[in-house]
PDB file of C-alpha atoms in Angstrom:
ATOM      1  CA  UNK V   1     -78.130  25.284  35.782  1.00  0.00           C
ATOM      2  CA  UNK V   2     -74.703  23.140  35.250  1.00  0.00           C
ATOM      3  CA  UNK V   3     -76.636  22.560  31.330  1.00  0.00           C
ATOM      4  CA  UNK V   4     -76.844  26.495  30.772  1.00  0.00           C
ATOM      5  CA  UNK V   5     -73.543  26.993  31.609  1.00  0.00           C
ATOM      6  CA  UNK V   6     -71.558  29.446  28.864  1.00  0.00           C
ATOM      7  CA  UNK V   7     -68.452  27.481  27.835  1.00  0.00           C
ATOM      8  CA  UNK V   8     -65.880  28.790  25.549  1.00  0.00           C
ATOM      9  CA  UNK V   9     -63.010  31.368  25.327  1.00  0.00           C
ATOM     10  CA  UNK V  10     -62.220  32.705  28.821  1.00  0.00           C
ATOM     11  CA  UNK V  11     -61.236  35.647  27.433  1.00  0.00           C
ATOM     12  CA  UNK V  12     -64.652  36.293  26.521  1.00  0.00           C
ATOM     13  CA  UNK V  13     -67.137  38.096  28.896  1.00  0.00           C
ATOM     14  CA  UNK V  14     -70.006  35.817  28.704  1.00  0.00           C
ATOM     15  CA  UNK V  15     -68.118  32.423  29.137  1.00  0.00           C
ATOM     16  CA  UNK V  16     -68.649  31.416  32.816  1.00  0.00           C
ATOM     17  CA  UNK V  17     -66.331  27.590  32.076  1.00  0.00           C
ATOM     18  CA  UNK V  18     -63.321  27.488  29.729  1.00  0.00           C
ATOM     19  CA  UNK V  19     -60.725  24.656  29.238  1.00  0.00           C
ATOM     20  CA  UNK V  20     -58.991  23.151  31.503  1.00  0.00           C
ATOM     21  CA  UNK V  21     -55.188  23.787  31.316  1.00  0.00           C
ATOM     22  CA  UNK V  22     -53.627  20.842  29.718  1.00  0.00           C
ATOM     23  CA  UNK V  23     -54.586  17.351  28.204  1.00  0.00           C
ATOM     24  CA  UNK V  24     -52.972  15.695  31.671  1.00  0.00           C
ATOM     25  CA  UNK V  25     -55.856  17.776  33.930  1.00  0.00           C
ATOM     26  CA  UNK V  26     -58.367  16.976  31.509  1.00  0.00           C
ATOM     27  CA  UNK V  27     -57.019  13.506  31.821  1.00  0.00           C
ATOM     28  CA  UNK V  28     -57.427  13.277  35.639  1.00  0.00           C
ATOM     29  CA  UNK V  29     -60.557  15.248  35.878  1.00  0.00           C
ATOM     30  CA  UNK V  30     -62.267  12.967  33.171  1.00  0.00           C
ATOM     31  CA  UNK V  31     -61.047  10.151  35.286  1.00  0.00           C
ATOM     32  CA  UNK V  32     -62.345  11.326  38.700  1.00  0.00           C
ATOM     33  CA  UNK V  33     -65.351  11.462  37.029  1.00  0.00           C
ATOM     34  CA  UNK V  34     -65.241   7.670  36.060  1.00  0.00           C
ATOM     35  CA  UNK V  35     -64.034   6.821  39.757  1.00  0.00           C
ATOM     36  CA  UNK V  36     -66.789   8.729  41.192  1.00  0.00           C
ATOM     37  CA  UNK V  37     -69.243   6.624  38.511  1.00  0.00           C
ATOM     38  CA  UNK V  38     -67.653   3.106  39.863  1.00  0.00           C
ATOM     39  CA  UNK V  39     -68.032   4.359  43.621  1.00  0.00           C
ATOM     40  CA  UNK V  40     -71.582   4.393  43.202  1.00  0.00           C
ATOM     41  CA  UNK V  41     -72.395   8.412  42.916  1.00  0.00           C
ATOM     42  CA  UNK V  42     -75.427   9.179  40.141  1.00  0.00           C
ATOM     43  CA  UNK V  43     -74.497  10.954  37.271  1.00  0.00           C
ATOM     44  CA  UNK V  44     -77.058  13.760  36.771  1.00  0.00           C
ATOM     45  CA  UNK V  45     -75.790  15.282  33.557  1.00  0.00           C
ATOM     46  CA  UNK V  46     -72.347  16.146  32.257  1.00  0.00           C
ATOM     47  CA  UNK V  47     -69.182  14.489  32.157  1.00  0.00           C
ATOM     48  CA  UNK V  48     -67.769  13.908  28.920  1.00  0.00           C
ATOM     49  CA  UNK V  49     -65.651  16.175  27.143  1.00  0.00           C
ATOM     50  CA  UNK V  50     -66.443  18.456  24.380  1.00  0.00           C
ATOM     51  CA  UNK V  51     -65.617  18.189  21.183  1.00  0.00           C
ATOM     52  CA  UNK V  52     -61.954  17.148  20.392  1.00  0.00           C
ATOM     53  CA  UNK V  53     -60.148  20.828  20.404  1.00  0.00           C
ATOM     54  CA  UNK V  54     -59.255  22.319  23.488  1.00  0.00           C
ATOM     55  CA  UNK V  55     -59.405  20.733  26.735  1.00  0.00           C
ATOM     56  CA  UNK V  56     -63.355  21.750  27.352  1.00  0.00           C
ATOM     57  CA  UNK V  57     -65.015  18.814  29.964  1.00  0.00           C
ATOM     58  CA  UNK V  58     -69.020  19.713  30.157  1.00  0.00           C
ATOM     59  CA  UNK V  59     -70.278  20.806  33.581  1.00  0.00           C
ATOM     60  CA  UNK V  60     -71.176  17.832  35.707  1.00  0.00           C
ATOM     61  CA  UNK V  61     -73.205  17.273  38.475  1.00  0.00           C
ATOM     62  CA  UNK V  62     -73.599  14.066  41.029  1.00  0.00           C
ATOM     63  CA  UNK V  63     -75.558  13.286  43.360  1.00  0.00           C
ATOM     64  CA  UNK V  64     -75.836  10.877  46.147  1.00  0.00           C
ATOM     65  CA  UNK V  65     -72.369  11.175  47.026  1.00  0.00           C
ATOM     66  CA  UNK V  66     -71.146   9.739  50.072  1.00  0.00           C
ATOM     67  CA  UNK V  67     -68.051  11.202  52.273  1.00  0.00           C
ATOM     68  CA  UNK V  68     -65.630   8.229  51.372  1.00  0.00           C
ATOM     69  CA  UNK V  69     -66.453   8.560  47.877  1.00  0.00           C
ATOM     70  CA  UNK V  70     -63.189  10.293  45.593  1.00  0.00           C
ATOM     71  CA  UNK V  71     -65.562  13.014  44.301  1.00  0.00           C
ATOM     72  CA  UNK V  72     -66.168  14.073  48.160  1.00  0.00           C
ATOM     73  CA  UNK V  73     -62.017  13.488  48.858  1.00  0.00           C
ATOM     74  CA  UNK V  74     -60.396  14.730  46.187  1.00  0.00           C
ATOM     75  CA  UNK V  75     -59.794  18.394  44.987  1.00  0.00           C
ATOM     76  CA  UNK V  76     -60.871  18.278  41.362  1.00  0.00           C
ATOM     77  CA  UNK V  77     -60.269  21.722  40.243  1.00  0.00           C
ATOM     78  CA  UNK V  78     -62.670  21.056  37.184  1.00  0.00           C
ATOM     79  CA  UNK V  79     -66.227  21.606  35.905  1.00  0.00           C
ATOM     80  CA  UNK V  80     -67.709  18.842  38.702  1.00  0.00           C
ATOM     81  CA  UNK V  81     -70.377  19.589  41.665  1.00  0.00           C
ATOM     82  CA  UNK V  82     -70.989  17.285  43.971  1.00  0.00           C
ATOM     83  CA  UNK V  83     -74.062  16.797  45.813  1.00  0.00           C
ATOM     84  CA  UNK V  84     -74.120  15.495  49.489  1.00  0.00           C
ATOM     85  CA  UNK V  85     -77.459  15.409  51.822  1.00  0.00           C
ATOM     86  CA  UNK V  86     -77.161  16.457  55.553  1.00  0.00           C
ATOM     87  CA  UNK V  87     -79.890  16.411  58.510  1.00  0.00           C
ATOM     88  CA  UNK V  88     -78.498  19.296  60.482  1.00  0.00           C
ATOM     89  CA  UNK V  89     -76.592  22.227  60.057  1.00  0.00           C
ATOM     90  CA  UNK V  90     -73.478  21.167  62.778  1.00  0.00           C
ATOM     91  CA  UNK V  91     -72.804  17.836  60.372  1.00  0.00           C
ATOM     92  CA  UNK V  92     -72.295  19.920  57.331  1.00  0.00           C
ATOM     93  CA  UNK V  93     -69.639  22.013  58.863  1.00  0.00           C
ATOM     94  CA  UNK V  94     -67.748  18.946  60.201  1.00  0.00           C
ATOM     95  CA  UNK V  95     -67.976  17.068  56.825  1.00  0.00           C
ATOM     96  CA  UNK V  96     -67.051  20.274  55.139  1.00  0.00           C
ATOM     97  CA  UNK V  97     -64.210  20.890  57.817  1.00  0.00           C
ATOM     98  CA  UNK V  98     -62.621  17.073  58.088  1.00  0.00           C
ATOM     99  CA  UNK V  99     -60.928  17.024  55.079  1.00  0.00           C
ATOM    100  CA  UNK V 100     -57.356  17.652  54.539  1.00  0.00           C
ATOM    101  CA  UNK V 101     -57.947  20.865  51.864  1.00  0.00           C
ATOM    102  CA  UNK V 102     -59.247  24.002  52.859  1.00  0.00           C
ATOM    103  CA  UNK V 103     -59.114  26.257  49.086  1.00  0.00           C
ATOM    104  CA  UNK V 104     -62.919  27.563  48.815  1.00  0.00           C
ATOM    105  CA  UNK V 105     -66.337  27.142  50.425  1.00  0.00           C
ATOM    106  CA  UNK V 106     -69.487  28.166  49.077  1.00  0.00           C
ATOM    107  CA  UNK V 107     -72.561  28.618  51.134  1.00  0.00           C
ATOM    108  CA  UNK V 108     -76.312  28.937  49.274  1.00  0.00           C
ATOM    109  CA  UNK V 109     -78.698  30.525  51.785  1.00  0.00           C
ATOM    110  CA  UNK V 110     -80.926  33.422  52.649  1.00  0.00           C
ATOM    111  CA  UNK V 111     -80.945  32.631  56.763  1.00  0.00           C
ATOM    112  CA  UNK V 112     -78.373  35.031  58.142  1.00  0.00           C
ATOM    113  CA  UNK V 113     -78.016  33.304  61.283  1.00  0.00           C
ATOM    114  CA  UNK V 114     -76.873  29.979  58.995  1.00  0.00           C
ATOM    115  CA  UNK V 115     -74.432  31.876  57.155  1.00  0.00           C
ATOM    116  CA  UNK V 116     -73.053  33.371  59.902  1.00  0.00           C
ATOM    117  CA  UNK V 117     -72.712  30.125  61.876  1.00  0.00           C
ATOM    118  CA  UNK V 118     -70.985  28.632  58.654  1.00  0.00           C
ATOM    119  CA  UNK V 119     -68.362  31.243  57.465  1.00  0.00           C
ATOM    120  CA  UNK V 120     -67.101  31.038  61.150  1.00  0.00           C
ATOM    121  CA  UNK V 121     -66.836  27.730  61.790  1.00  0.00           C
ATOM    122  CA  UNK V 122     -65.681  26.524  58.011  1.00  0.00           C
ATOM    123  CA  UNK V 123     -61.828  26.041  57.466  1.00  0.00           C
ATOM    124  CA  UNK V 124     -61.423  27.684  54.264  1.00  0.00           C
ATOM    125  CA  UNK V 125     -59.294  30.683  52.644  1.00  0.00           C
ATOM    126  CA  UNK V 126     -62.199  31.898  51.108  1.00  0.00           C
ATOM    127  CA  UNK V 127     -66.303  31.625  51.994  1.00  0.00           C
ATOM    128  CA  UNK V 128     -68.361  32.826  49.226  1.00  0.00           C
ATOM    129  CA  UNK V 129     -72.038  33.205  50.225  1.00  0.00           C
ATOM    130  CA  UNK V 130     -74.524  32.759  47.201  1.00  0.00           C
ATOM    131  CA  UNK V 131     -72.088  32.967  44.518  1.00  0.00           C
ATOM    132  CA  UNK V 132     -68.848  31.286  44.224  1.00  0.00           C
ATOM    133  CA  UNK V 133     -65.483  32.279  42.652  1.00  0.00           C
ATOM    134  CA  UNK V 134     -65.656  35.879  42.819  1.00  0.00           C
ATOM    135  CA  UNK V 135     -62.118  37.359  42.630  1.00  0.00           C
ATOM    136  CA  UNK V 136     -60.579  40.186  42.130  1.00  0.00           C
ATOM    137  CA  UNK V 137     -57.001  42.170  42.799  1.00  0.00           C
ATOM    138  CA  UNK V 138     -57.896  43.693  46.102  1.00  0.00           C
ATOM    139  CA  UNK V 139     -59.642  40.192  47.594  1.00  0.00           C
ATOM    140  CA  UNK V 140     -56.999  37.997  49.322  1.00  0.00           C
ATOM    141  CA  UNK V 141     -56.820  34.640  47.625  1.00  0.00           C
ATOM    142  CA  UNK V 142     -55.545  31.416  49.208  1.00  0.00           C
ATOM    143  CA  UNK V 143     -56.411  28.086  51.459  1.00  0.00           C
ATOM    144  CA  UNK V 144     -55.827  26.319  54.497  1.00  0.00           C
ATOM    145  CA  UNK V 145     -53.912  23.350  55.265  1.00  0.00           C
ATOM    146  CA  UNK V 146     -53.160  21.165  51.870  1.00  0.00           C
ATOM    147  CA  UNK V 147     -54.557  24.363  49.684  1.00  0.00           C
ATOM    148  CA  UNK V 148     -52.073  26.580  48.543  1.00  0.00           C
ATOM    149  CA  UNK V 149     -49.307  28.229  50.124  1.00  0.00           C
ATOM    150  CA  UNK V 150     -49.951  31.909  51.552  1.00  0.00           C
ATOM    151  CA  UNK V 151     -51.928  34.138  49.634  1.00  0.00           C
ATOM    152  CA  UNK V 152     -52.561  35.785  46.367  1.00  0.00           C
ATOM    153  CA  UNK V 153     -53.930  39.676  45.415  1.00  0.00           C
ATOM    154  CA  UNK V 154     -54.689  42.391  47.962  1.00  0.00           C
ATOM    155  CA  UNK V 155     -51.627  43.470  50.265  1.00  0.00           C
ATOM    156  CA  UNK V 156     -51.721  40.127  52.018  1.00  0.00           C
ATOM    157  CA  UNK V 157     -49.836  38.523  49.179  1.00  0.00           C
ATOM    158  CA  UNK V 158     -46.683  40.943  49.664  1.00  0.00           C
ATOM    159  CA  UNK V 159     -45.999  39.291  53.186  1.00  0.00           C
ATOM    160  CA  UNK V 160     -44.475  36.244  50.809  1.00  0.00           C
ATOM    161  CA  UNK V 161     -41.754  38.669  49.968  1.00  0.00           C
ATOM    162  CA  UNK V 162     -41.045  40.132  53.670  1.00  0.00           C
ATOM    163  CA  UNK V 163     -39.365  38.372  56.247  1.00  0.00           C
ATOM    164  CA  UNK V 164     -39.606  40.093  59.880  1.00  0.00           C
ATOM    165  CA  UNK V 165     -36.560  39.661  62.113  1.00  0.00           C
ATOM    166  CA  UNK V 166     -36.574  41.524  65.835  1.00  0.00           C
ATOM    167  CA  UNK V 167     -33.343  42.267  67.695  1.00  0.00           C
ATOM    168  CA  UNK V 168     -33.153  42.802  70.613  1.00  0.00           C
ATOM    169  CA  UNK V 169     -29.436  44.308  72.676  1.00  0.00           C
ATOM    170  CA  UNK V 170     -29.070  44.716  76.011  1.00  0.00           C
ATOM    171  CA  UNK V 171     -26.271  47.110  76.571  1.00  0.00           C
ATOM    172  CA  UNK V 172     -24.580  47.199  80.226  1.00  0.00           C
ATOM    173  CA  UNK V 173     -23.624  50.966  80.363  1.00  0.00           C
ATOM    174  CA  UNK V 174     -25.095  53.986  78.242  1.00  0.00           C
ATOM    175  CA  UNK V 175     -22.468  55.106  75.664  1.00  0.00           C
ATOM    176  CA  UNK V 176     -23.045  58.709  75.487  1.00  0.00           C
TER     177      UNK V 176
END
């Protein structure tokens, strides 16, 4: 999948990756990539970058990565998936859940009872169930703990701009 990837213009319908935003995330993505080589994930395909216009890094997969491991630590915001194995369904969501971001979660599966165990129990601004990153104006957008600060789109982003005060007078006698 990560090979058939569209990348290109994001203004352009079809492309599903674009560039990253600036040579410094390139940078730091590229070099995640080389810490995650030296702490002993596999490289399955990817990580290089393309060409030498733009900031385009290919899609890269790894597997075998362990939880200590940078690739399984770090938020990478980049073109990187990262493949860990589990034996049961509780030790996913506490792997997912220890960690000290909470942005997005995807979840790939057709058992209902799975999904609905997971999107309750995961600590995450946003659960996307087999798809990932689908936005748009009306969907609430942000994370818990280290991700982000409140929210973006839909009418929970305008509570950034409010601040609620309550007051409360007692008065002794009736005025009127």
């Amino acid at each position: 999948m990560a090979k058939k990837r569209v990348i290109g213009d994001p203004f352009d319908l079809k492309t599903e990756h674009g560039p990253q935003i600036n040579q410094i995330n390139m940078d730091r993505i590229l070099g995640l990539i080389d810490k995650g080589i030296k702490d002993g994930s596999v490289l399955k395909t990817g990580g290089k970058r393309i060409g030498d216009r733009g900031f385009f890094i290919q899609p890269t997969v790894f597997a075998d990565v362990q939880d200590h491991h940078i690739l399984a630590t770090a938020e990478i915001f980049g073109p990187v998936q990262q493949l860990l194995k589990f034996d049961k369904i509780d030790e996913v969501l506490k792997r997912a859940n220890d960690s000290k971001y909470g942005l997005g979660a995807g979840i790939y599966t057709h058992d209902m009872e799975k999904i609905n165990y997971l999107m309750q129990g995961l600590k995450a601004g946003s659960v996307w169930v087999n798809g990932y990153g689908v936005m748009g104006p009306h969907i609430p957008f942000g994370g818990y703990k280290d991700s982000g600060w409140g929210r973006e789109n839909g009418e929970y982003c305008l509570q950034q701009y409010t601040e609620v005060k309550n007051v409360v007078i007692k008065i002794k006698k009736k005025s009127s």
